[in-house]
Short mmCIF file of C-alpha atoms and ligand atoms in Angstrom, two decimals:
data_model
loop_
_atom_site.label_atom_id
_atom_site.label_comp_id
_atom_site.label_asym_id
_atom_site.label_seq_id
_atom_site.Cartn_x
_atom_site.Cartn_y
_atom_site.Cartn_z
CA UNK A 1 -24.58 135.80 77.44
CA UNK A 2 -25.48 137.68 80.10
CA UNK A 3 -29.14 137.30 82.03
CA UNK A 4 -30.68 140.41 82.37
CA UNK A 5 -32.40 142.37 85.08
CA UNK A 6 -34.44 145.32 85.06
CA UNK A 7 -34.57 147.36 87.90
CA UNK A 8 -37.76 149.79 88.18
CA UNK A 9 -37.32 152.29 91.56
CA UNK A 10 -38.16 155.42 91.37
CA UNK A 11 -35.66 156.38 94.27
CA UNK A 12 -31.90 157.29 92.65
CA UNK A 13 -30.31 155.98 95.30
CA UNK A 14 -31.83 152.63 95.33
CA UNK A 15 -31.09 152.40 91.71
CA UNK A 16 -27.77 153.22 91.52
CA UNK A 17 -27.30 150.82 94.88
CA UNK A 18 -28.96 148.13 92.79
CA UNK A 19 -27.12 148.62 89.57
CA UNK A 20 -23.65 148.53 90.94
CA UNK A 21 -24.56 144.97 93.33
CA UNK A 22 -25.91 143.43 90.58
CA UNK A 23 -23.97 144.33 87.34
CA UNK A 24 -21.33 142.16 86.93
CA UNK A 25 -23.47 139.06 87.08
CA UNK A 26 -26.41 140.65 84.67
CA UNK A 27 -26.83 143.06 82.15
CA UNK A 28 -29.15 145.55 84.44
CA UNK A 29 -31.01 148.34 82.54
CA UNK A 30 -32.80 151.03 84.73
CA UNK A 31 -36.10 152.52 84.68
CA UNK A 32 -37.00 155.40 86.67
CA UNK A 33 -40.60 155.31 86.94
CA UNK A 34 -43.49 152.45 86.24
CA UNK A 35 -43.97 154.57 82.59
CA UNK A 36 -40.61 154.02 81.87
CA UNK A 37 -40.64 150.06 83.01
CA UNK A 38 -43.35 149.83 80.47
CA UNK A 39 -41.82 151.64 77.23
CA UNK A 40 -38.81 149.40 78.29
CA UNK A 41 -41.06 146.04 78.01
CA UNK A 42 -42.55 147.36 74.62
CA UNK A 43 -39.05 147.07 73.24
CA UNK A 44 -37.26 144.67 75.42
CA UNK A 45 -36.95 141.17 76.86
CA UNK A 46 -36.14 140.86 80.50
CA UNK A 47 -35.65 137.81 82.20
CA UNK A 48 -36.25 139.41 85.63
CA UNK A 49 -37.94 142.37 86.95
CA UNK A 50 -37.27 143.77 90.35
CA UNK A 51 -40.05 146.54 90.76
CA UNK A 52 -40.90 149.21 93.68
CA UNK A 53 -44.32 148.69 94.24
CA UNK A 54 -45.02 152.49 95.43
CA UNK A 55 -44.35 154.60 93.02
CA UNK A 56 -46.14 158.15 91.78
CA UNK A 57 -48.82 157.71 88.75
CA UNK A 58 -47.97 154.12 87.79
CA UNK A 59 -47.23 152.16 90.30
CA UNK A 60 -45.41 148.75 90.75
CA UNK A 61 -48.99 147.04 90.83
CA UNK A 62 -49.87 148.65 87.24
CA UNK A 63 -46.54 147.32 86.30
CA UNK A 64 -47.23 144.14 87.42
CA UNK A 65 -50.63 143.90 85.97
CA UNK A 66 -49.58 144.95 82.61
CA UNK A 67 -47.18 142.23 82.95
CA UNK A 68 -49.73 139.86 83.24
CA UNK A 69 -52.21 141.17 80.91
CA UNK A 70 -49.55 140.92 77.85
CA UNK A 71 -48.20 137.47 78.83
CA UNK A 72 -44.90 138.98 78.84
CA UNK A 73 -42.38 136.22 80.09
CA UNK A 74 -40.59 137.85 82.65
CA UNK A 75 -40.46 137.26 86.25
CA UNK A 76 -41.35 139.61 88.17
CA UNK A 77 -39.97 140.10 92.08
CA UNK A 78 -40.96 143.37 94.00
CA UNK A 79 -39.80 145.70 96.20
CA UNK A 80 -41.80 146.79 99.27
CA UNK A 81 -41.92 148.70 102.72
CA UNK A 82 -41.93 146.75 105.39
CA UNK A 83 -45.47 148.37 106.69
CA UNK A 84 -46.79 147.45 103.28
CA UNK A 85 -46.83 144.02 103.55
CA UNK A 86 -50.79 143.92 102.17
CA UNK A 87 -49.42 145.16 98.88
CA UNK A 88 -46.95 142.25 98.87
CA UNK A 89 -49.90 139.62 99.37
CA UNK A 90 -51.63 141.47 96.30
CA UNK A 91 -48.57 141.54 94.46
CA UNK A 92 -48.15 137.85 95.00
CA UNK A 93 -51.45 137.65 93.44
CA UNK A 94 -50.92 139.13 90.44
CA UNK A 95 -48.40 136.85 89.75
CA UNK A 96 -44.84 138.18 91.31
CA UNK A 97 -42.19 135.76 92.01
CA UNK A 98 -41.29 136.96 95.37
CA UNK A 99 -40.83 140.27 97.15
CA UNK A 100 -37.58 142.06 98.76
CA UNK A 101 -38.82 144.33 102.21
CA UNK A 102 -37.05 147.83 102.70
CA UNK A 103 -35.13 148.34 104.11
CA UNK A 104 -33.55 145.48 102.05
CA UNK A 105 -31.55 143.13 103.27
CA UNK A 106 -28.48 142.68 100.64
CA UNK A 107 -28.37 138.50 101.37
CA UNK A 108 -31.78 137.75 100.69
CA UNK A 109 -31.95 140.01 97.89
CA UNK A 110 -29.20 138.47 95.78
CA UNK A 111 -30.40 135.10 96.49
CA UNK A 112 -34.19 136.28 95.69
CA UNK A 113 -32.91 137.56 91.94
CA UNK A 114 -30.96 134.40 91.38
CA UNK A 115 -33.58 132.20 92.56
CA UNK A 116 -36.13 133.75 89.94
CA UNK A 117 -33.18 133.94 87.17
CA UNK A 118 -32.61 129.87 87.56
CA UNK A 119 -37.03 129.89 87.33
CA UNK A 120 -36.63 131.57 84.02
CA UNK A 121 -33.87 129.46 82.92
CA UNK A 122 -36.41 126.79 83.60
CA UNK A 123 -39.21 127.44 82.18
CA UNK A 124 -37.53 128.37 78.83
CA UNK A 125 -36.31 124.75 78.81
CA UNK A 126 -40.18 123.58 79.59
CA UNK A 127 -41.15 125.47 76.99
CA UNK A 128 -38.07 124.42 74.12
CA UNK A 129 -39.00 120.72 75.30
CA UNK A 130 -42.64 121.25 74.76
CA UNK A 131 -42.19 122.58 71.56
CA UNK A 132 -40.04 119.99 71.13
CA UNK A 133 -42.78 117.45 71.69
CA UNK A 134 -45.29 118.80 70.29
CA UNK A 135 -44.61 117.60 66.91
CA UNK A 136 -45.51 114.00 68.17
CA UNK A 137 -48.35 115.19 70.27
CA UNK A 138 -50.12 116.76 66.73
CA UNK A 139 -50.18 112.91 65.62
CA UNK A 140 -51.75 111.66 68.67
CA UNK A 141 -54.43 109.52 67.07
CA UNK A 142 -51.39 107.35 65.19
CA UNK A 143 -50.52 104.78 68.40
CA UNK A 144 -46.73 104.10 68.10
CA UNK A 145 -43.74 104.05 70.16
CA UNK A 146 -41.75 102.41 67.84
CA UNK A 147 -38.31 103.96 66.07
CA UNK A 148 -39.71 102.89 62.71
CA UNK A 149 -42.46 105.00 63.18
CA UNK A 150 -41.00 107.85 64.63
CA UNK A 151 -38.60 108.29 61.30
CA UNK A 152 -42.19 108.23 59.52
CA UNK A 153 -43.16 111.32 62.40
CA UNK A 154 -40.22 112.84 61.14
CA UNK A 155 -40.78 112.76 57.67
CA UNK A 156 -44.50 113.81 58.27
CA UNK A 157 -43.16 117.14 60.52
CA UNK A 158 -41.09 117.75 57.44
CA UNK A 159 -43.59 118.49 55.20
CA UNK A 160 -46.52 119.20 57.18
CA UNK A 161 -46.33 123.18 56.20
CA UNK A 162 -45.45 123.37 53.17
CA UNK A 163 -46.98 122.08 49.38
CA UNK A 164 -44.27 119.19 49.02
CA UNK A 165 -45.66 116.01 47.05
CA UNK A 166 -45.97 112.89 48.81
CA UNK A 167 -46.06 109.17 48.29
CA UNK A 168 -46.82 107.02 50.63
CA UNK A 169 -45.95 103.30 50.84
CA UNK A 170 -46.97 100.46 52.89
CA UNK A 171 -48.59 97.17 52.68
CA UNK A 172 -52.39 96.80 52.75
CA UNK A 173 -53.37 98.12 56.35
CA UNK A 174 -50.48 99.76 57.51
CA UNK A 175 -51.93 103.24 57.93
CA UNK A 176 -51.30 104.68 54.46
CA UNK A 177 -54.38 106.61 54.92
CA UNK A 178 -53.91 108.29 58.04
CA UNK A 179 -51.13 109.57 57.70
CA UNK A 180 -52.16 111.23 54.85
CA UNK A 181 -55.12 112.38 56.56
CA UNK A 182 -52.88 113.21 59.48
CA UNK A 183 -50.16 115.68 57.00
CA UNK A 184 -53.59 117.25 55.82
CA UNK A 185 -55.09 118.33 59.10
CA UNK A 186 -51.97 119.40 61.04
CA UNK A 187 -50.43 121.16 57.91
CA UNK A 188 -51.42 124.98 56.78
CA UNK A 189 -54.54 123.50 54.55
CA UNK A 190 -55.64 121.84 57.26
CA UNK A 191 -59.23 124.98 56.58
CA UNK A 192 -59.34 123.57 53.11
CA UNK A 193 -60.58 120.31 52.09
CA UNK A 194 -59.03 116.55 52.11
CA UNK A 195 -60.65 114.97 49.07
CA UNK A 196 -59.89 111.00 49.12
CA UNK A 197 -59.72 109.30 45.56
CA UNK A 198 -60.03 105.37 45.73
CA UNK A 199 -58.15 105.16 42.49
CA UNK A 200 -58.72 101.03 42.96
CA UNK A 201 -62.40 101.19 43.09
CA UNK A 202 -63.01 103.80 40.59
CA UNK A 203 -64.01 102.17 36.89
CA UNK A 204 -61.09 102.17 34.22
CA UNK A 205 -63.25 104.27 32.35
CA UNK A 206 -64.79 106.79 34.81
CA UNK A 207 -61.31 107.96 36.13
CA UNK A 208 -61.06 110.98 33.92
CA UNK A 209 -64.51 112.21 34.72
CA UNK A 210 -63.64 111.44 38.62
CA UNK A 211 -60.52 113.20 38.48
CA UNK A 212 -61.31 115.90 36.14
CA UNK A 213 -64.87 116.63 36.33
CA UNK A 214 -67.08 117.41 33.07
CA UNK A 215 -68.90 119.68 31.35
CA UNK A 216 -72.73 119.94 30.37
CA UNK A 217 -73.37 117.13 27.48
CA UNK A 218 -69.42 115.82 27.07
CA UNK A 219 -71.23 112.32 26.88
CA UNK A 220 -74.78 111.03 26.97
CA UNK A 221 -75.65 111.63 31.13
CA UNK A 222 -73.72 114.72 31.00
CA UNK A 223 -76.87 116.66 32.92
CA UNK A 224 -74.86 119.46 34.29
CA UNK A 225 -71.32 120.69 34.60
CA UNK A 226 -69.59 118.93 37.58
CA UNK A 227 -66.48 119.29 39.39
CA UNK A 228 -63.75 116.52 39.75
CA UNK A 229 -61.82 116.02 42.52
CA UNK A 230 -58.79 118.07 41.88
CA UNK A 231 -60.93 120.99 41.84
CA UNK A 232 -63.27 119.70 44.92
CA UNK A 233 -59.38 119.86 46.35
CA UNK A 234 -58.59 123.37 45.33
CA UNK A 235 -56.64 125.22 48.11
CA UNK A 236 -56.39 121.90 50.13
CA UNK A 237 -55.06 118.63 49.40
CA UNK A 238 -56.16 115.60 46.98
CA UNK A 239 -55.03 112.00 48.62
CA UNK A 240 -54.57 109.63 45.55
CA UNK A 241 -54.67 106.07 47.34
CA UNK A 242 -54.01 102.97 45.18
CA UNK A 243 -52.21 105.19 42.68
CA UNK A 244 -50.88 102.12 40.95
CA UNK A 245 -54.23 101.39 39.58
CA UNK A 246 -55.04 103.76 37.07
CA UNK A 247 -54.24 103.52 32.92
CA UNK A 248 -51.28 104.35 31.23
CA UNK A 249 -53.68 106.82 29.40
CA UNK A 250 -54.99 108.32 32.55
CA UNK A 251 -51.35 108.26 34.17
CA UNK A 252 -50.27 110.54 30.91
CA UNK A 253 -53.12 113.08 31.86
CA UNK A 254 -52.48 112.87 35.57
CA UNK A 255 -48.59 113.79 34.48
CA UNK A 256 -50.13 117.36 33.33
CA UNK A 257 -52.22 118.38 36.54
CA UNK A 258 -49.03 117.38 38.68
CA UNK A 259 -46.85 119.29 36.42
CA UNK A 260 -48.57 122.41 35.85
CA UNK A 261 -51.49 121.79 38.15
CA UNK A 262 -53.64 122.55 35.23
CA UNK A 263 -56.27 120.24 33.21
CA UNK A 264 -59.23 120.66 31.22
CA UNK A 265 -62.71 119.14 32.59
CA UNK A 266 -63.80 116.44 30.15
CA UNK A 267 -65.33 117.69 27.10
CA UNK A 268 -64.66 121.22 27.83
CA UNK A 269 -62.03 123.62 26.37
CA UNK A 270 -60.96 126.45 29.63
CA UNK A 271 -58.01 125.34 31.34
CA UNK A 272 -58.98 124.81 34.66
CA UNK A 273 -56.03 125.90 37.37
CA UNK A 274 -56.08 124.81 40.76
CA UNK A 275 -53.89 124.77 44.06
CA UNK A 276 -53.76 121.26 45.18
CA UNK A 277 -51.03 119.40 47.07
CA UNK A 278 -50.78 115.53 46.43
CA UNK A 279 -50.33 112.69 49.01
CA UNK A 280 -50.67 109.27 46.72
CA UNK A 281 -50.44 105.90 48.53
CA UNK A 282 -49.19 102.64 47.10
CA UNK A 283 -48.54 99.04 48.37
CA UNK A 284 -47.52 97.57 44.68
CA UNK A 285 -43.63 99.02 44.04
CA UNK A 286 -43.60 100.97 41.77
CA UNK A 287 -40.18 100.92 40.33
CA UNK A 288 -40.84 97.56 39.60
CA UNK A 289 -43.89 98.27 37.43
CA UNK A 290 -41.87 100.99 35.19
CA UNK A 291 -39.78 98.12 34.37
CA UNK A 292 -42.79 96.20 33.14
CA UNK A 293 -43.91 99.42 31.51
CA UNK A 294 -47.05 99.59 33.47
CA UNK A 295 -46.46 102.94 35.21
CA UNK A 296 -44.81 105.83 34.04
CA UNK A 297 -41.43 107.29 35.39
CA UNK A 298 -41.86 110.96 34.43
CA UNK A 299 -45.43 110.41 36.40
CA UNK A 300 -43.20 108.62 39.37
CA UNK A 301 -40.48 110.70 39.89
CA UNK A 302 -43.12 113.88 40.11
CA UNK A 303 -44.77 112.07 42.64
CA UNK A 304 -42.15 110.43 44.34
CA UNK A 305 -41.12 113.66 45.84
CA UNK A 306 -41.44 112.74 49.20
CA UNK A 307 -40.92 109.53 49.95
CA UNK A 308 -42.56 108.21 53.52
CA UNK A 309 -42.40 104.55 53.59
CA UNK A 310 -45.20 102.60 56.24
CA UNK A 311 -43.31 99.23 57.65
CA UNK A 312 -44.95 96.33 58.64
CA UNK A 313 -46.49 96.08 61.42
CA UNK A 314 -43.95 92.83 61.58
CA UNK A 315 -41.37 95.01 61.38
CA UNK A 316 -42.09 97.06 64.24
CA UNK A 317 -43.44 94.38 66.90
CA UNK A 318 -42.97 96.79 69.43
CA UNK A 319 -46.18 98.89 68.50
CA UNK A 320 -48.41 96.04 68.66
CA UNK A 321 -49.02 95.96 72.65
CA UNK A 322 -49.80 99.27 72.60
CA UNK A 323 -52.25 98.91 69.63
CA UNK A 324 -53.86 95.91 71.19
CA UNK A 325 -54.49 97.99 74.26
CA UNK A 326 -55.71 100.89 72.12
CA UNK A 327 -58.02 98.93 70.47
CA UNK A 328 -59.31 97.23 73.87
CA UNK A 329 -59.80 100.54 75.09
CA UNK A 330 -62.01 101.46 72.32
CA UNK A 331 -64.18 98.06 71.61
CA UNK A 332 -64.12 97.89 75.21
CA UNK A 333 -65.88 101.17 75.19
CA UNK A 334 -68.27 100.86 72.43
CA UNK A 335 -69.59 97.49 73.97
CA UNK A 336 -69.77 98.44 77.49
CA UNK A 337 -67.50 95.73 77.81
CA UNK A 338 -64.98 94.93 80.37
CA UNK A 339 -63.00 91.87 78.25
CA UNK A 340 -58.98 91.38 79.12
CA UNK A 341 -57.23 88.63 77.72
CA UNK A 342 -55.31 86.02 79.13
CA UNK A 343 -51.70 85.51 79.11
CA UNK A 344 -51.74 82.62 76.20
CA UNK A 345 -54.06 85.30 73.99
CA UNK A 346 -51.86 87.77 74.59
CA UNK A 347 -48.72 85.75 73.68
CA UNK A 348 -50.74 84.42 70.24
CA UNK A 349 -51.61 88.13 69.56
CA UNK A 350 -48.46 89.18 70.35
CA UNK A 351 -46.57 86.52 67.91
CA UNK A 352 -48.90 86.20 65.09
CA UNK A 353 -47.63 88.09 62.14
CA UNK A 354 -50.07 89.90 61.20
CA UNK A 355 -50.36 90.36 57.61
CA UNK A 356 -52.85 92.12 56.97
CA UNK A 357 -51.35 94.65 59.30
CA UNK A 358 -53.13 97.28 61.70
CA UNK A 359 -56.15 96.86 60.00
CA UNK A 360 -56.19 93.24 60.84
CA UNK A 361 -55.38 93.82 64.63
CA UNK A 362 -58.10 96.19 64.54
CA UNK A 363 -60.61 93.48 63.28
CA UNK A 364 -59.82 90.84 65.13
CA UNK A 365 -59.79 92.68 68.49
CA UNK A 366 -63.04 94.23 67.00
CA UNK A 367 -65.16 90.65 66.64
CA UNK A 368 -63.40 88.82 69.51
CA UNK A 369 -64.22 91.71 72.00
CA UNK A 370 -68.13 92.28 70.68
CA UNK A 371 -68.73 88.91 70.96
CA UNK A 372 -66.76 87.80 74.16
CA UNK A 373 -69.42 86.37 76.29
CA UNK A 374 -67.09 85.86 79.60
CA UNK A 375 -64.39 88.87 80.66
CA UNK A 376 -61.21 87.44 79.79
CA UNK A 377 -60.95 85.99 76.51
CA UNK A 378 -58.75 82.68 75.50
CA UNK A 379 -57.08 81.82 72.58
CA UNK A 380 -60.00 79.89 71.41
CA UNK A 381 -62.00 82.63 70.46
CA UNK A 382 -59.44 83.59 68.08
CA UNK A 383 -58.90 83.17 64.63
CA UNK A 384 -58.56 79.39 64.08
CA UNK A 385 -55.38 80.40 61.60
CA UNK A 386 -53.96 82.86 64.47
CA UNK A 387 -53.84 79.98 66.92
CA UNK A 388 -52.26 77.35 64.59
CA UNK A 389 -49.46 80.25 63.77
CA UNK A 390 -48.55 80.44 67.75
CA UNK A 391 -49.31 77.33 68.39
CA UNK A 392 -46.07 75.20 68.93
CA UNK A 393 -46.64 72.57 71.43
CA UNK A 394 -50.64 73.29 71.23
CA UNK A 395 -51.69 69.27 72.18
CA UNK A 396 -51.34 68.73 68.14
CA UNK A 397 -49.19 66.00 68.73
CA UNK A 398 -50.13 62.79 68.46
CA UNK A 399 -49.38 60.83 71.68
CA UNK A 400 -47.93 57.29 72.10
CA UNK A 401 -50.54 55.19 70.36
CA UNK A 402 -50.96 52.63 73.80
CA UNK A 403 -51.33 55.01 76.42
CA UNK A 404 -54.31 54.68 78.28
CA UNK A 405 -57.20 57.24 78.03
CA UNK A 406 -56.46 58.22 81.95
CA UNK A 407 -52.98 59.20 81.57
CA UNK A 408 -53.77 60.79 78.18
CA UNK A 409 -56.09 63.12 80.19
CA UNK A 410 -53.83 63.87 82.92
CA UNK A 411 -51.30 64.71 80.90
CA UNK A 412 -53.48 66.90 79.08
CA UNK A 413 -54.70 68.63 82.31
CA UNK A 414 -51.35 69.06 83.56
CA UNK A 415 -49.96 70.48 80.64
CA UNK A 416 -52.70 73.24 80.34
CA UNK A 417 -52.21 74.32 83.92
CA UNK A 418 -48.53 75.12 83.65
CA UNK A 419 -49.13 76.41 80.37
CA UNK A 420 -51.82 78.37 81.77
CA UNK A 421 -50.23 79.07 85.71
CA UNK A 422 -52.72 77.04 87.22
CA UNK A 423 -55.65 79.81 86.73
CA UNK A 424 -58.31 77.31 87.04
CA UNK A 425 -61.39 79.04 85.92
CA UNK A 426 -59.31 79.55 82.02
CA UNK A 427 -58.36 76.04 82.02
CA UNK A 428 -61.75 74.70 83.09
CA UNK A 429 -63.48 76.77 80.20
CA UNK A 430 -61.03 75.55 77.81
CA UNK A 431 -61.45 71.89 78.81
CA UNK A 432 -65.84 72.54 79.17
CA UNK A 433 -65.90 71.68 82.60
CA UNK A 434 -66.74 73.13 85.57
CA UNK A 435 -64.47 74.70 88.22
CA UNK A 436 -65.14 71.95 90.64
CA UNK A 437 -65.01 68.64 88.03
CA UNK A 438 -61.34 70.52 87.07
CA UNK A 439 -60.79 70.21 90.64
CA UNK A 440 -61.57 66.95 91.57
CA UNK A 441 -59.82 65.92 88.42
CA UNK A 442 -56.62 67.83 89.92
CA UNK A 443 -56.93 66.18 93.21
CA UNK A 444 -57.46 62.51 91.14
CA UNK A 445 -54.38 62.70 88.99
CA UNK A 446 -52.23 63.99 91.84
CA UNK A 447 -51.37 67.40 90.45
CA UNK A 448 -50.30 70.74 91.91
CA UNK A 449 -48.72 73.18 91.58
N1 ATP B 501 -50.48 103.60 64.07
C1 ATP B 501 -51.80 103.51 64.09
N2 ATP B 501 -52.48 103.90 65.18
C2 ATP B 501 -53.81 103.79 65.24
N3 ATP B 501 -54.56 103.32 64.25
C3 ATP B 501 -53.96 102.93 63.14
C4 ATP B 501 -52.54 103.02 62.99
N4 ATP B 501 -52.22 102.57 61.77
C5 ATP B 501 -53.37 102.22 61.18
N5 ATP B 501 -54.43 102.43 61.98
C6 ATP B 501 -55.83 102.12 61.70
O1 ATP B 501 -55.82 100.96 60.89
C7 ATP B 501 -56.80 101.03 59.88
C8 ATP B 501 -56.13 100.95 58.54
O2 ATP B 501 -55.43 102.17 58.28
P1 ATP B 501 -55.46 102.85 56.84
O3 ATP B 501 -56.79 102.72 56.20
O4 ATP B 501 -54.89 104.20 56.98
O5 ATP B 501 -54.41 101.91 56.14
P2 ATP B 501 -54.05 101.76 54.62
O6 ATP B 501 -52.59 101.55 54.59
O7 ATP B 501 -54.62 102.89 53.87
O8 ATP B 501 -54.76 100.42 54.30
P3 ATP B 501 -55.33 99.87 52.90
O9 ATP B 501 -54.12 99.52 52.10
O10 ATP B 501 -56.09 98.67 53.38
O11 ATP B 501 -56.15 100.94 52.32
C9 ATP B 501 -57.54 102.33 60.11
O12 ATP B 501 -58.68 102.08 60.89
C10 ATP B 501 -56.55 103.17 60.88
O13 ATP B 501 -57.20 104.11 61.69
MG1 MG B 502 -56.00 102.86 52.27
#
């Protein structure tokens, strides 16, 4: 296809000299008169504009501006007299690409037009890559790089705009949460309310009233008619976390509210319709617990819609330098801190497993960094279980049972110095010493680096 050019001169001539240098190589329309330019731009999309700034009742400059004023993505280059050369400078203000001097000078001109036809060819790929983009951008506060996660972005673009049902799995800690909370407030409810239900922490026999609300004296303590949560959610999203907690009998009840979004409050008799979507969350599997006939299938497969699974934070190692920073950045902050940590931390942080996922990471950097008490932090003020996990040649060895207590202890130096590259001040606070004693000690047992 084509670029095209609109040429705005109110001199014939000019025009038709215009239209017949430049029409094989764009599709040129022609406008006689800044009135005209304008009715064209209601209708039309131009790439590039080549406008005659003086011209009778509205001028190139009222062309220019009403370019401007209506965002209207063309580029514009003008067309001026040589003696006007102020009205260039203010046309260059107002945003024109370039301008062409009359008497024009055929070179420059074609070279001008393509020049600003390549810019628009540019900035239309900007703006496809930023929209491209921006889909990760919306999920800013979830800190990943990994591919693992970014099939779980994918997922969550997929339904982010429309009512589709979603379940959630992951092990404990893995972010089950926020990405629901994440679908809810990037998504076209994001006005209407997110209403959480801890379906693990609610009583077996409160769920109903928790779900479904009540009316005025359905049991003893009934006081006053109160909403549940599916109607707290109305217009906006309910997040149903733990789903694999409640009854068979409230499973049965929940099967009618996700079918026909309808459901009685307890002790009452209206049907109460609402507009919900539902995000539940799960680390049990569920298939496995129709088999044991502990959750229903009908209630699965209407929830199961949408499946996003959450991996491991195992399984996607490559997000956990980047969450370690995040979370430095943030304890860091809260503190007033200025804690780093030292190679041999970072390598135990970096191998540990962690099993009880992001939530762990974001624990342990939470209490190590509050209560650092020197900038950079060693492995000892870790987690006495994250330590033995990376530790592999930690000292834990017992050594040769007649080896004298000298050698033992230069052996012992040594070996934290190269595991440490000889940074003195982390290997003297590991071995309680001072700076100097770990010197001397050095310059005792012979050892350098
Ligand atoms: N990718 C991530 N980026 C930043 N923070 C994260 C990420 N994943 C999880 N978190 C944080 O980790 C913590 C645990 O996340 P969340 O509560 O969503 O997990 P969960 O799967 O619901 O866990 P649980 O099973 O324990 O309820 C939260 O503080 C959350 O903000
Ligand atoms: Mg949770």
């Amino acid at each position: 296809m084509k670029r095209t050019l609109l040429v705005v001169d109110d001199e014939y001539g000019i025009r038709e000299f215009l239209y017949e240098l430049f029409r094989d190589i764009y599709d040129v329309t022609l406008a006689a008169d800044g009135k005209e330019a304008i009715e064209l731009f209601e209708k039309n999309l131009f790439d590039v504009a080549l406008i005659d700034l003086r011209m009778p009742e509205v001028s190139g400059i009222d062309v220019l501006a009403y370019i401007k004023d209506k965002n209207i993505e063309t580029i514009p280059v003008v067309i001026t007299a040589d003696r006007d050369i102020d009205h260039a400078v203010e046309a260059m203000k107002m945003g024109a690409y370039d301008y062409i001097t009359k008497p024009m000078d055929y070179k420059k001109l074609t070279v001008t037009i393509h020049n600003a036809i390549e810019k628009k060819g540019l900035e239309e790929k900007i703006d496809s890559l930023e929209r491209h983009i921006l889909p990760s951008s919306l999920f800013s506060n979830i800190i990943s790089h990994s591919k693992e996660m970014r099939a779980v972005f994918n997922s969550m673009e997929n339904v982010l705009n429309n009512d589709a049902t979603v379940l959630i799995y992951g092990e404990s800690g893995t972010g089950k949460e926020l990405i629901a909370r994440a679908i809810h407030f990037n998504g076209n409810r994001s006005d209407k309310p997110f209403i959480p239900v801890d379906c693990a922490s609610i009583p077996e026999s409160l769920i109903e009233t928790e779900l479904f609300g009540y009316e005025k004296g359905a049991f003893t303590g009934a006081l006053k008619t109160t909403k549940g949560k599916f109607e707290q959610a109305d217009g906006g999203t309910i997040f149903l976390d733990e789903i694999s907690n409640i009854s068979l009998d409230a499973q049965a009840k929940l099967l009618r509210v996700v079918q026909e979004r309808e459901f009685l409050r307890i002790g009452g008799d209206k049907k109460i319709l609402v507009d919900v979507r539902i995000i539940s969350a799960s680390n049990k599997d569920l298939k496995k617990m129709i088999q044991d006939g502990s959750f229903r299938e009908d209630l699965y497969y209407r929830l199961n819609v949408i499946p996003i699974r959450l991996p491991a934070l195992r399984e996607r190692t490559e997000d956990i330098p980047l969450l370690i920073q995040h979370y430095l950045t943030i304890f860091n902050e809260r503190y007033h801190k200025k804690v780093i940590f030292d190679n041999e931390t970072l390598r135990i942080l970096m191998d540990y497993g962690w099993p009880g996922n992001v939530r762990e990471l974001e624990n342990v950097l939470n209490r190590v960094i509050l209560t650092a008490e020197k900038d950079v932090v060693l492995p000892n003020a870790l987690p006495q279980e994250m330590r033995k996990a990376g530790a592999s040649d930690d000292g834990a060895e017992t050594p040769d049972s007649d080896i004298s207590l000298d050698s033992l202890e230069k052996q012992h130096i040594r070996k934290l110095l190269m595991k440490y590259d000889f940074n003195i001040s982390a290997v003297a606070e590991i071995l309680g010493v001072t700076r100097k004693t770990l010197y001397s000690k050095m310059e005792k047992f012979d050892i350098k680096k």
